[in-house]
Amino acid sequence: MATTGSVGAVRPARTVEGIKQQHGVFTEPPVVRWLFSDTRSAWIWLVLRVWLGWRWLEAGLGKVGNPAWTGDQAGAAVAGFLKGALAKTAGEHPDVPAWYAWFIERVALPHAPLFGHLVAYGEVLIGVALILGLFTGIAAFAGSFMNANFLFAGTVSSNPVMFIVATWLVLAWRVAGWYGADRWVLPALGTPWQPGAVFAGRRR
């Protein structure tokens, strides 16, 4: 496809293909390919993955079995945390944005027991998955989503660091679990856009 300029000259269309024709194919810098696609960098992700996984597992184990999280008083801890977040919505520069305050009031607080269970068991599952290197990209994304919610609720603590590490693990999902279960699970199951050995065999 081409477009005609004001002087009648034919110019490449402003599409990916047109840009490739003008400037060539864009590739990642070698260091980026090495970090996020090369199994030789997997030891870096192993260290970060296990560290992050342990942080999540430790946090989750402290909540599972706690009456205020998953016991007879389930939801009490979450409700207290969320009410504290609502108190941070006041002032000219609130720590908690208005749209998130709406989510807290209308969705989270009325279902505090459910969110208590989701947080507690979610943290444990994320931690176990990261330590084992099982579905690393998915586990890291789930962890970063939880970190983002804690940040929106006005809690900083270690959340920014954990969010950054999780984001890196998501980018390195192809090799982050190389020293872990993903080394065998990913080739077997594949992805939605590239089925692995298990599903490819069923299609034949």
Backbone as CSV, one residue per row, in Angstrom:
resi,resn,N_x,N_y,N_z,CA_x,CA_y,CA_z,C_x,C_y,C_z
1,MET,0.853,-1.181,0.000,0.000,0.000,0.000,0.891,1.233,0.000
2,ALA,0.476,2.314,-0.696,1.263,3.532,-0.737,0.329,4.719,-0.665
3,THR,0.870,5.856,-0.267,0.105,7.097,-0.218,0.751,8.106,-1.130
4,THR,-0.039,9.011,-1.666,0.467,10.017,-2.590,0.591,11.339,-1.873
5,GLY,1.793,11.963,-1.949,2.030,13.232,-1.292,1.446,14.376,-2.088
6,SER,1.613,15.588,-1.606,1.028,16.765,-2.245,1.623,17.041,-3.609
7,VAL,2.836,16.545,-3.869,3.475,16.787,-5.171,3.314,15.590,-6.092
8,GLY,2.535,14.634,-5.646,2.245,13.495,-6.499,3.241,12.366,-6.382
9,ALA,4.237,12.500,-5.517,5.214,11.428,-5.373,4.628,10.299,-4.538
10,VAL,4.999,9.091,-4.863,4.512,7.926,-4.134,5.452,7.672,-2.963
11,ARG,4.866,7.611,-1.777,5.648,7.394,-0.564,5.166,6.131,0.136
12,PRO,6.057,5.443,0.862,5.640,4.241,1.596,4.578,4.578,2.621
13,ALA,3.609,3.694,2.797,2.547,3.903,3.787,3.133,3.904,5.184
14,ARG,2.451,4.641,6.060,2.905,4.691,7.445,2.444,3.449,8.184
15,THR,2.966,2.329,7.795,2.664,1.054,8.430,3.982,0.439,8.879
16,VAL,3.893,-0.657,9.628,5.104,-1.340,10.070,5.929,-1.784,8.868
17,GLU,5.237,-2.313,7.860,5.955,-2.768,6.663,6.613,-1.598,5.945
18,GLY,5.892,-0.468,5.873,6.460,0.697,5.211,7.693,1.209,5.924
19,ILE,7.635,1.224,7.251,8.784,1.664,8.040,9.960,0.720,7.845
20,LYS,9.680,-0.581,7.795,10.747,-1.556,7.580,11.436,-1.321,6.239
21,GLN,10.639,-0.998,5.211,11.206,-0.770,3.902,12.120,0.450,3.903
22,GLN,11.772,1.469,4.676,12.564,2.685,4.714,13.793,2.575,5.610
23,HIS,13.633,1.939,6.747,14.692,1.962,7.751,15.248,0.577,8.077
24,GLY,14.718,-0.454,7.544,15.177,-1.790,7.877,14.437,-2.355,9.074
25,VAL,14.684,-3.621,9.370,14.012,-4.288,10.471,14.668,-3.876,11.786
26,PHE,13.829,-3.487,12.767,14.346,-3.099,14.070,14.531,-4.335,14.939
27,THR,15.656,-4.437,15.571,15.937,-5.558,16.470,16.323,-5.009,17.834
28,GLU,16.206,-5.874,18.855,16.576,-5.444,20.192,18.094,-5.342,20.312
29,PRO,18.569,-4.493,21.198,20.008,-4.443,21.473,20.480,-5.803,21.980
30,PRO,21.712,-6.174,21.693,22.227,-7.486,22.133,22.079,-7.730,23.626
31,VAL,22.296,-6.693,24.440,22.203,-6.888,25.889,20.778,-7.212,26.306
32,VAL,19.793,-6.638,25.603,18.385,-6.923,25.911,18.052,-8.355,25.532
33,ARG,18.517,-8.786,24.360,18.278,-10.174,23.948,18.927,-11.144,24.923
34,TRP,20.126,-10.796,25.374,20.827,-11.676,26.306,20.078,-11.777,27.637
35,LEU,19.597,-10.651,28.122,18.918,-10.635,29.414,17.582,-11.348,29.390
36,PHE,16.784,-11.091,28.353,15.396,-11.547,28.353,15.126,-12.770,27.483
37,SER,16.118,-13.231,26.704,15.860,-14.356,25.805,16.924,-15.444,25.845
38,ASP,18.060,-15.161,26.435,19.187,-16.096,26.414,19.240,-16.859,27.734
39,THR,19.292,-18.179,27.649,19.307,-18.993,28.865,20.574,-18.776,29.694
40,ARG,21.613,-18.181,29.105,22.824,-17.911,29.873,22.600,-16.858,30.951
41,SER,21.538,-16.079,30.814,21.213,-15.076,31.842,20.265,-15.627,32.895
42,ALA,19.901,-16.896,32.778,18.875,-17.466,33.664,19.289,-17.451,35.125
43,TRP,20.599,-17.491,35.401,21.030,-17.496,36.804,20.685,-16.174,37.492
44,ILE,20.690,-15.077,36.728,20.302,-13.783,37.300,18.846,-13.830,37.735
45,TRP,18.008,-14.366,36.854,16.578,-14.428,37.147,16.285,-15.439,38.244
46,LEU,17.117,-16.465,38.348,16.946,-17.431,39.437,17.079,-16.740,40.788
47,VAL,18.107,-15.919,40.935,18.328,-15.216,42.201,17.164,-14.274,42.505
48,LEU,16.785,-13.458,41.527,15.698,-12.507,41.736,14.367,-13.219,41.956
49,ARG,14.172,-14.302,41.209,12.908,-15.040,41.303,12.730,-15.673,42.677
50,VAL,13.768,-16.315,43.172,13.671,-16.970,44.481,13.534,-15.932,45.591
51,TRP,14.278,-14.823,45.474,14.146,-13.757,46.478,12.713,-13.231,46.525
52,LEU,12.169,-12.920,45.344,10.808,-12.388,45.295,9.794,-13.428,45.748
53,GLY,9.995,-14.672,45.341,9.089,-15.740,45.747,9.065,-15.926,47.255
54,TRP,10.240,-15.839,47.874,10.295,-16.000,49.324,9.576,-14.860,50.034
55,ARG,9.713,-13.650,49.499,9.014,-12.513,50.106,7.506,-12.736,50.077
56,TRP,6.988,-13.224,48.949,5.552,-13.473,48.847,5.127,-14.635,49.734
57,LEU,5.921,-15.711,49.730,5.564,-16.887,50.517,5.562,-16.556,52.006
58,GLU,6.567,-15.829,52.456,6.645,-15.447,53.862,5.454,-14.595,54.267
59,ALA,5.086,-13.643,53.390,3.938,-12.786,53.693,2.639,-13.591,53.737
60,GLY,2.483,-14.515,52.782,1.265,-15.311,52.717,1.119,-16.281,53.877
61,LEU,2.221,-16.929,54.263,2.156,-17.881,55.369,1.805,-17.188,56.678
62,GLY,2.150,-15.913,56.790,1.780,-15.164,57.985,0.299,-14.840,58.036
63,LYS,-0.374,-14.971,56.903,-1.814,-14.658,56.844,-2.686,-15.909,56.855
64,VAL,-2.251,-16.966,56.163,-3.043,-18.197,56.116,-3.132,-18.795,57.524
65,GLY,-4.330,-19.040,57.968,-4.538,-19.558,59.315,-4.737,-18.481,60.359
66,ASN,-4.430,-17.247,59.991,-4.671,-16.122,60.905,-6.171,-15.839,60.914
67,PRO,-6.813,-15.818,62.096,-8.267,-15.618,62.149,-8.738,-14.356,61.444
68,ALA,-7.929,-13.311,61.471,-8.336,-12.045,60.858,-8.245,-12.074,59.334
69,TRP,-7.582,-13.116,58.797,-7.445,-13.219,57.342,-8.267,-14.360,56.764
70,THR,-8.114,-15.556,57.324,-8.800,-16.717,56.748,-9.588,-17.517,57.782
71,GLY,-9.653,-17.022,59.009,-10.344,-17.767,60.059,-11.739,-17.239,60.350
72,ASP,-12.127,-17.330,61.610,-13.474,-16.932,62.020,-13.748,-15.449,61.799
73,GLN,-12.705,-14.646,61.847,-12.860,-13.205,61.660,-12.328,-12.765,60.293
74,ALA,-12.429,-13.659,59.335,-11.895,-13.370,58.005,-12.456,-12.059,57.457
75,GLY,-11.571,-11.232,56.960,-11.981,-9.941,56.419,-11.676,-8.789,57.348
76,ALA,-11.434,-9.091,58.619,-11.177,-8.019,59.584,-9.883,-7.283,59.253
77,ALA,-8.849,-8.037,58.898,-7.557,-7.412,58.577,-7.655,-6.580,57.303
78,VAL,-8.323,-7.125,56.300,-8.481,-6.396,55.046,-9.307,-5.141,55.257
79,ALA,-10.383,-5.266,56.019,-11.243,-4.108,56.278,-10.467,-3.002,56.982
80,GLY,-9.648,-3.380,57.957,-8.853,-2.381,58.658,-7.860,-1.696,57.736
81,PHE,-7.238,-2.493,56.859,-6.286,-1.928,55.899,-6.975,-0.981,54.926
82,LEU,-8.146,-1.390,54.430,-8.866,-0.577,53.450,-9.412,0.711,54.066
83,LYS,-9.866,0.645,55.308,-10.351,1.862,55.979,-9.200,2.845,56.196
84,GLY,-8.010,2.305,56.448,-6.841,3.157,56.563,-6.508,3.820,55.241
85,ALA,-6.722,3.068,54.140,-6.481,3.634,52.810,-7.466,4.753,52.515
86,LEU,-8.711,4.578,52.913,-9.721,5.624,52.682,-9.377,6.911,53.430
87,ALA,-8.710,6.776,54.566,-8.325,7.957,55.330,-7.255,8.765,54.607
88,LYS,-6.616,8.146,53.602,-5.553,8.828,52.856,-6.073,9.507,51.596
89,THR,-7.393,9.593,51.461,-7.970,10.232,50.274,-8.199,11.722,50.470
90,ALA,-7.974,12.206,51.668,-8.234,13.627,51.959,-7.007,14.464,51.615
91,GLY,-7.226,15.749,51.526,-6.129,16.674,51.284,-6.012,17.064,49.824
92,GLU,-5.159,18.031,49.594,-4.969,18.533,48.226,-4.239,17.530,47.353
93,HIS,-3.331,16.782,47.953,-2.569,15.760,47.211,-2.723,14.422,47.932
94,PRO,-3.864,13.768,47.776,-4.124,12.510,48.499,-3.207,11.380,48.039
95,ASP,-2.886,10.475,48.971,-2.068,9.315,48.653,-2.858,8.258,47.885
96,VAL,-4.179,8.275,48.044,-5.051,7.301,47.377,-5.945,8.042,46.397
97,PRO,-5.903,7.692,45.104,-6.725,8.400,44.117,-8.213,8.148,44.322
98,ALA,-9.034,9.069,43.826,-10.480,8.981,44.031,-11.078,7.736,43.405
99,TRP,-10.591,7.365,42.214,-11.166,6.195,41.542,-10.882,4.913,42.324
100,TYR,-9.727,4.865,42.998,-9.424,3.668,43.787,-10.220,3.670,45.077
101,ALA,-10.478,4.851,45.606,-11.340,4.941,46.786,-12.740,4.419,46.464
102,TRP,-13.223,4.715,45.259,-14.529,4.181,44.822,-14.500,2.663,44.798
103,PHE,-13.417,2.083,44.286,-13.280,0.622,44.251,-13.278,0.047,45.662
104,ILE,-12.593,0.708,46.578,-12.536,0.224,47.953,-13.922,0.236,48.586
105,GLU,-14.629,1.346,48.432,-15.931,1.490,49.078,-16.996,0.590,48.474
106,ARG,-17.006,0.486,47.149,-18.091,-0.220,46.465,-17.817,-1.708,46.235
107,VAL,-16.549,-2.095,46.153,-16.239,-3.487,45.794,-15.492,-4.217,46.914
108,ALA,-14.363,-3.673,47.342,-13.497,-4.400,48.271,-14.079,-4.516,49.677
109,LEU,-14.486,-3.392,50.263,-14.996,-3.441,51.642,-16.230,-4.329,51.806
110,PRO,-17.211,-4.266,50.896,-18.377,-5.143,51.058,-18.033,-6.633,50.940
111,HIS,-16.903,-6.935,50.342,-16.495,-8.335,50.176,-15.143,-8.585,50.850
112,ALA,-14.957,-7.966,52.004,-13.678,-8.061,52.708,-13.252,-9.498,53.019
113,PRO,-14.159,-10.401,53.463,-13.729,-11.777,53.722,-13.171,-12.468,52.468
114,LEU,-13.826,-12.235,51.328,-13.337,-12.827,50.086,-11.946,-12.305,49.744
115,PHE,-11.766,-10.994,49.860,-10.467,-10.408,49.544,-9.403,-10.860,50.529
116,GLY,-9.794,-11.116,51.770,-8.843,-11.640,52.746,-8.286,-12.982,52.315
117,HIS,-9.172,-13.858,51.866,-8.734,-15.169,51.376,-7.908,-15.037,50.099
118,LEU,-8.339,-14.174,49.193,-7.618,-14.002,47.932,-6.196,-13.509,48.172
119,VAL,-6.049,-12.554,49.071,-4.717,-12.016,49.357,-3.839,-13.075,50.008
120,ALA,-4.361,-13.726,51.038,-3.561,-14.689,51.797,-3.109,-15.860,50.920
121,TYR,-4.067,-16.526,50.282,-3.713,-17.696,49.472,-3.035,-17.279,48.167
122,GLY,-3.379,-16.102,47.674,-2.719,-15.610,46.468,-1.242,-15.380,46.697
123,GLU,-0.888,-14.802,47.836,0.519,-14.575,48.153,1.278,-15.894,48.265
124,VAL,0.663,-16.893,48.866,1.319,-18.203,48.997,1.537,-18.831,47.623
125,LEU,0.504,-18.820,46.782,0.614,-19.428,45.463,1.653,-18.719,44.604
126,ILE,1.669,-17.398,44.663,2.670,-16.635,43.904,4.070,-16.992,44.385
127,GLY,4.244,-17.045,45.697,5.549,-17.379,46.247,6.022,-18.759,45.838
128,VAL,5.156,-19.758,45.942,5.517,-21.132,45.582,5.856,-21.220,44.096
129,ALA,5.033,-20.597,43.254,5.258,-20.653,41.811,6.591,-20.010,41.431
130,LEU,6.909,-18.872,42.038,8.166,-18.202,41.718,9.368,-19.005,42.200
131,ILE,9.295,-19.558,43.375,10.413,-20.342,43.899,10.648,-21.580,43.039
132,LEU,9.565,-22.235,42.624,9.690,-23.430,41.787,9.993,-23.091,40.330
133,GLY,9.788,-21.842,39.949,9.962,-21.477,38.545,8.864,-22.056,37.681
134,LEU,7.653,-22.088,38.211,6.507,-22.665,37.507,5.577,-21.548,37.054
135,PHE,5.364,-21.452,35.717,4.559,-20.356,35.157,5.072,-19.018,35.701
136,THR,6.367,-18.831,35.586,7.033,-17.671,36.190,6.436,-16.348,35.734
137,GLY,6.222,-16.202,34.430,5.683,-14.952,33.911,4.316,-14.626,34.478
138,ILE,3.448,-15.640,34.565,2.100,-15.436,35.096,2.159,-15.100,36.583
139,ALA,2.985,-15.847,37.331,3.109,-15.606,38.764,3.667,-14.214,39.044
140,ALA,4.675,-13.815,38.263,5.260,-12.489,38.460,4.251,-11.393,38.127
141,PHE,3.461,-11.605,37.079,2.445,-10.614,36.728,1.403,-10.501,37.837
142,ALA,0.972,-11.641,38.387,0.002,-11.622,39.482,0.572,-10.882,40.692
143,GLY,1.860,-11.112,40.977,2.485,-10.416,42.080,2.572,-8.914,41.853
144,SER,2.934,-8.523,40.620,3.019,-7.091,40.313,1.645,-6.433,40.399
145,PHE,0.596,-7.176,40.048,-0.760,-6.643,40.155,-1.123,-6.389,41.612
146,MET,-0.734,-7.309,42.490,-1.004,-7.112,43.912,-0.192,-5.937,44.451
147,ASN,1.080,-5.844,44.043,1.908,-4.712,44.464,1.291,-3.393,44.032
148,ALA,0.791,-3.351,42.806,0.174,-2.126,42.295,-1.038,-1.743,43.134
149,ASN,-1.832,-2.726,43.534,-3.002,-2.434,44.357,-2.597,-1.915,45.734
150,PHE,-1.551,-2.483,46.305,-1.075,-1.983,47.600,-0.576,-0.548,47.464
151,LEU,0.089,-0.258,46.348,0.578,1.094,46.122,-0.580,2.073,45.935
152,PHE,-1.590,1.657,45.176,-2.765,2.515,44.993,-3.468,2.779,46.309
153,ALA,-3.342,1.815,47.230,-3.969,1.971,48.542,-3.110,2.813,49.482
154,GLY,-2.015,3.355,48.970,-1.198,4.266,49.763,-0.128,3.610,50.602
155,THR,0.170,2.321,50.349,1.197,1.615,51.112,2.444,1.460,50.250
156,VAL,3.539,2.056,50.691,4.782,1.986,49.914,5.596,0.776,50.361
157,SER,6.246,0.861,51.514,7.021,-0.249,52.071,7.958,-0.831,51.004
158,SER,7.938,-2.147,50.821,8.794,-2.798,49.818,8.087,-2.995,48.489
159,ASN,6.869,-2.496,48.365,6.095,-2.723,47.147,6.754,-2.189,45.874
160,PRO,7.360,-0.999,45.874,7.989,-0.538,44.629,9.101,-1.462,44.141
161,VAL,9.957,-1.923,45.062,11.054,-2.817,44.675,10.510,-4.141,44.159
162,MET,9.528,-4.688,44.857,8.940,-5.958,44.431,8.242,-5.807,43.083
163,PHE,7.599,-4.668,42.870,6.925,-4.415,41.595,7.933,-4.367,40.460
164,ILE,9.053,-3.699,40.668,10.083,-3.589,39.625,10.659,-4.956,39.292
165,VAL,11.009,-5.735,40.308,11.579,-7.071,40.072,10.572,-7.957,39.350
166,ALA,9.304,-7.888,39.760,8.264,-8.689,39.104,8.111,-8.300,37.645
167,THR,8.183,-7.010,37.355,8.071,-6.551,35.971,9.220,-7.083,35.124
168,TRP,10.418,-7.082,35.688,11.561,-7.650,34.968,11.353,-9.139,34.697
169,LEU,10.815,-9.843,35.680,10.571,-11.283,35.507,9.524,-11.541,34.425
170,VAL,8.530,-10.666,34.350,7.530,-10.802,33.286,8.199,-10.649,31.925
171,LEU,9.078,-9.665,31.792,9.785,-9.446,30.526,10.691,-10.634,30.182
172,ALA,11.215,-11.291,31.205,12.138,-12.410,30.989,11.455,-13.760,31.123
173,TRP,10.143,-13.811,30.876,9.376,-15.027,31.146,9.896,-16.252,30.399
174,ARG,10.532,-16.048,29.248,11.010,-17.197,28.466,12.189,-17.908,29.118
175,VAL,12.988,-17.179,29.892,14.182,-17.783,30.486,14.207,-17.680,32.008
176,ALA,13.293,-16.913,32.609,13.320,-16.705,34.059,13.113,-18.006,34.827
177,GLY,12.415,-18.967,34.226,12.181,-20.245,34.889,13.028,-21.370,34.340
178,TRP,14.121,-21.014,33.648,14.982,-22.043,33.045,15.559,-22.964,34.115
179,TYR,15.991,-22.381,35.230,16.424,-23.190,36.366,15.217,-23.407,37.268
180,GLY,14.268,-24.134,36.759,13.024,-24.384,37.468,12.105,-25.244,36.619
181,ALA,10.850,-25.325,37.020,9.888,-26.195,36.341,9.569,-25.745,34.922
182,ASP,9.664,-24.446,34.661,9.326,-23.948,33.322,10.223,-24.535,32.235
183,ARG,11.388,-24.994,32.604,12.309,-25.586,31.621,11.662,-26.761,30.907
184,TRP,10.752,-27.458,31.605,10.056,-28.590,31.005,8.579,-28.287,30.751
185,VAL,7.989,-27.468,31.614,6.558,-27.188,31.488,6.251,-26.350,30.253
186,LEU,7.027,-25.280,30.012,6.744,-24.413,28.877,6.861,-25.133,27.529
187,PRO,7.920,-25.920,27.279,7.958,-26.652,26.004,6.809,-27.648,25.859
188,ALA,6.359,-28.190,26.987,5.276,-29.183,26.932,3.927,-28.529,26.666
189,LEU,3.637,-27.435,27.367,2.331,-26.785,27.234,2.328,-25.698,26.166
190,GLY,3.439,-24.978,26.025,3.494,-23.906,25.043,2.723,-22.682,25.502
191,THR,2.291,-21.884,24.551,1.535,-20.656,24.811,0.273,-20.679,23.962
192,PRO,-0.676,-19.769,24.221,-1.893,-19.737,23.386,-1.603,-19.526,21.905
193,TRP,-0.508,-18.834,21.580,-0.184,-18.569,20.185,0.828,-19.564,19.606
194,GLN,1.397,-20.432,20.466,2.353,-21.425,19.997,2.241,-22.666,20.883
195,PRO,1.334,-23.587,20.544,1.112,-24.765,21.379,2.384,-25.591,21.558
196,GLY,2.521,-26.173,22.756,3.664,-27.017,23.024,3.453,-28.435,22.546
197,ALA,4.351,-29.322,22.966,4.331,-30.707,22.487,3.018,-31.410,22.822
198,VAL,2.451,-31.125,23.999,1.213,-31.803,24.423,0.060,-31.467,23.503
199,PHE,-0.148,-30.170,23.250,-1.296,-29.734,22.446,-1.024,-29.840,20.947
200,ALA,0.224,-29.713,20.565,0.551,-29.858,19.139,0.279,-31.271,18.675
201,GLY,0.526,-32.244,19.550,0.280,-33.628,19.195,-1.199,-33.917,19.018
202,ARG,-2.059,-33.232,19.805,-3.496,-33.454,19.719,-4.089,-32.896,18.427
203,ARG,-3.408,-31.919,17.826,-3.929,-31.292,16.630,-3.678,-32.130,15.370
204,ARG,-2.779,-33.068,15.488,-2.442,-33.885,14.314,-3.521,-34.923,14.036
